[in-house]
Amino acid sequence: MPNAFCLEYDAFCELRLDWYLRYAYVRTGEWTRATNCVEAVFDTLSAGWADALRSDCPAAQAWKLLRDYARERTVCTEGHSWNIHCVLHDAQADTVLLHHRLGLSVAHTADLMGLHDHSVRALLRSAQRALEEIPRCVASRLRTARSATAHGGAQHELRGAPRLPKSLKEPRCGLFG
């Protein structure tokens, strides 16, 4: 990556690191897989950062990488602590996860995903409608898995996170050291 873009890249990564890790943890269920996922996203993004800056929205490009890498490291099985991605479209499930599970505002959710606020609101409404259409036998299993971590459970779960690996703590371009 050209040094001219390193400062922007480091700032982009630092602003998103914590929430990317939280998202990846909820998706994968393990801190090791979550950390590996986010490292892979940042490595891929770093290699194509100049192209990302030329895109319509670097945040949307990064979010797509995060979603794809998290999906690769996730197994949808009964009892998985957060299986909403097994029943909703990716964008719907992501907005529900960020807004309802992790407690982010609509604006913050939109910023992380590279969307407009009105798009996030529309995705949340469509997710609600889709969830209302799920048969009761499936919905009861979703409620059981969600109830174990609802109402602040995510914050409690995430407090036990391991220390970040050195590769994620240091600036990606080495400009600050």
Coordinates of C-alpha atoms in Angstrom, one line a residue:
M1 CA 0.0 0.0 0.0
P2 CA 1.4 3.4 -0.8
N3 CA 2.4 5.4 2.3
A4 CA 0.0 8.2 1.2
F5 CA -2.9 6.1 2.1
C6 CA -1.6 4.5 5.4
L7 CA -3.0 7.2 7.7
E8 CA -6.5 6.9 6.3
Y9 CA -6.3 3.1 6.4
D10 CA -5.1 3.0 10.0
A11 CA -7.8 5.4 11.1
F12 CA -10.5 3.4 9.2
C13 CA -9.4 0.2 10.9
E14 CA -9.1 1.7 14.4
L15 CA -12.6 3.2 14.2
R16 CA -14.1 -0.2 13.3
L17 CA -11.9 -2.8 15.0
D18 CA -13.9 -3.2 18.2
W19 CA -17.3 -3.5 16.5
Y20 CA -15.9 -5.8 13.8
L21 CA -14.6 -8.1 16.5
R22 CA -17.9 -8.0 18.4
Y23 CA -19.9 -8.7 15.2
A24 CA -17.5 -11.6 14.3
Y25 CA -17.7 -13.0 17.8
V26 CA -21.5 -13.1 17.7
R27 CA -21.4 -14.7 14.3
T28 CA -18.7 -17.3 15.0
G29 CA -19.2 -17.9 18.7
E30 CA -15.4 -18.0 19.4
W31 CA -12.9 -15.2 20.0
T32 CA -10.2 -17.0 18.1
R33 CA -12.3 -17.4 15.0
A34 CA -13.6 -13.8 15.4
T35 CA -10.0 -12.4 15.6
N36 CA -8.9 -14.5 12.6
C37 CA -11.8 -13.2 10.7
V38 CA -11.1 -9.5 11.4
E39 CA -7.4 -10.0 10.7
A40 CA -8.3 -11.5 7.3
V41 CA -10.6 -8.6 6.5
F42 CA -8.0 -6.0 7.4
D43 CA -5.3 -7.9 5.4
T44 CA -7.5 -8.1 2.3
L45 CA -8.6 -4.5 2.7
S46 CA -5.0 -3.4 3.1
A47 CA -4.0 -5.1 -0.2
G48 CA -6.7 -3.3 -2.0
W49 CA -7.0 -0.1 0.0
A50 CA -6.4 2.3 -3.0
D51 CA -9.2 0.6 -4.9
A52 CA -11.4 0.8 -1.8
L53 CA -10.8 4.5 -1.6
R54 CA -11.9 4.9 -5.2
S55 CA -15.1 2.9 -4.6
D56 CA -18.4 4.5 -3.8
C57 CA -18.2 3.5 -0.2
P58 CA -15.1 1.9 1.5
A59 CA -17.2 1.1 4.5
A60 CA -19.6 -1.0 2.4
Q61 CA -16.7 -2.8 0.8
A62 CA -15.1 -3.6 4.1
W63 CA -18.5 -4.7 5.6
K64 CA -19.0 -7.1 2.7
L65 CA -15.6 -8.7 3.4
L66 CA -16.4 -9.0 7.1
R67 CA -19.8 -10.6 6.4
D68 CA -18.3 -13.0 3.9
Y69 CA -15.4 -14.0 6.1
A70 CA -17.6 -14.4 9.2
R71 CA -20.0 -16.6 7.2
E72 CA -17.0 -18.8 6.2
R73 CA -16.2 -19.3 9.9
T74 CA -19.8 -19.8 11.1
V75 CA -21.8 -23.0 11.4
C76 CA -25.5 -22.7 11.6
T77 CA -26.5 -25.4 14.1
E78 CA -29.2 -25.7 16.7
G79 CA -27.9 -24.2 19.9
H80 CA -25.6 -21.7 18.2
S81 CA -25.9 -18.6 20.4
W82 CA -27.0 -16.3 17.5
N83 CA -28.6 -18.0 14.5
I84 CA -30.5 -15.2 13.0
H85 CA -28.3 -15.4 9.9
C86 CA -29.8 -18.8 9.3
V87 CA -33.3 -17.4 8.8
L88 CA -32.9 -13.9 7.4
H89 CA -31.1 -12.4 4.4
D90 CA -27.5 -11.3 5.3
A91 CA -28.2 -7.5 5.3
Q92 CA -31.4 -7.9 7.4
A93 CA -29.6 -10.2 9.9
D94 CA -26.6 -7.9 10.1
T95 CA -28.8 -4.9 11.0
V96 CA -30.7 -6.9 13.6
L97 CA -27.4 -8.1 15.1
L98 CA -25.8 -4.6 15.2
H99 CA -28.9 -2.7 16.3
H100 CA -30.7 -5.1 18.6
R101 CA -28.0 -7.5 19.8
L102 CA -25.1 -5.1 20.1
G103 CA -27.2 -2.1 20.9
L104 CA -25.9 0.3 18.2
S105 CA -27.9 3.2 17.0
V106 CA -29.4 3.2 13.5
A107 CA -26.8 5.8 12.5
H108 CA -23.9 3.8 13.9
T109 CA -25.2 0.6 12.3
A110 CA -25.5 2.5 8.9
D111 CA -21.9 3.9 9.3
L112 CA -20.4 0.4 10.0
M113 CA -22.3 -1.2 7.1
G114 CA -21.7 1.6 4.7
L115 CA -25.4 2.3 4.3
H116 CA -27.8 5.3 4.7
D117 CA -29.9 5.5 7.8
H118 CA -33.1 5.0 5.9
S119 CA -31.7 1.8 4.4
V120 CA -31.0 0.4 7.9
R121 CA -34.5 1.3 9.0
A122 CA -36.0 -0.4 6.0
L123 CA -33.9 -3.5 6.6
L124 CA -35.0 -3.6 10.2
R125 CA -38.6 -3.3 9.2
S126 CA -38.3 -6.0 6.6
A127 CA -36.5 -8.3 9.1
Q128 CA -39.3 -7.8 11.6
R129 CA -41.9 -8.7 9.0
A130 CA -39.8 -11.8 7.9
L131 CA -39.5 -12.9 11.5
E132 CA -43.2 -12.6 12.0
E133 CA -43.7 -15.0 9.1
I134 CA -41.5 -17.8 10.6
P135 CA -43.5 -20.8 11.7
R136 CA -44.0 -21.1 15.5
C137 CA -41.9 -24.3 15.7
V138 CA -38.9 -22.4 14.3
A139 CA -39.6 -19.2 16.1
S140 CA -39.6 -20.9 19.5
R141 CA -36.1 -22.2 18.9
L142 CA -34.9 -18.7 17.9
R143 CA -36.4 -17.2 21.0
T144 CA -34.7 -19.9 23.2
A145 CA -31.3 -19.2 21.7
R146 CA -31.9 -15.4 21.9
S147 CA -33.2 -15.3 25.4
A148 CA -30.0 -16.6 26.9
T149 CA -28.2 -13.5 25.7
A150 CA -30.9 -10.9 25.4
H151 CA -31.1 -7.6 27.3
G152 CA -27.5 -6.9 27.9
G153 CA -26.2 -10.5 27.6
A154 CA -24.1 -9.5 24.7
Q155 CA -22.2 -6.9 26.7
H156 CA -21.6 -9.5 29.5
E157 CA -20.4 -12.0 26.9
L158 CA -18.1 -9.6 25.2
R159 CA -16.5 -8.4 28.5
G160 CA -14.7 -11.7 28.6
A161 CA -12.9 -11.1 25.4
P162 CA -9.2 -12.0 25.3
R163 CA -6.6 -9.4 24.7
L164 CA -6.2 -8.3 21.1
P165 CA -3.3 -9.9 19.2
K166 CA -0.4 -7.6 18.5
S167 CA -1.3 -7.7 14.8
L168 CA -4.6 -5.9 15.5
K169 CA -3.4 -3.5 18.1
E170 CA -0.6 -1.9 16.1
P171 CA -1.1 0.5 13.2
R172 CA -1.3 -1.5 10.0
C173 CA 1.2 0.7 8.1
G174 CA 3.8 1.3 10.8
L175 CA 3.5 5.0 10.6
F176 CA 3.3 5.5 14.3
G177 CA 6.2 3.6 15.6

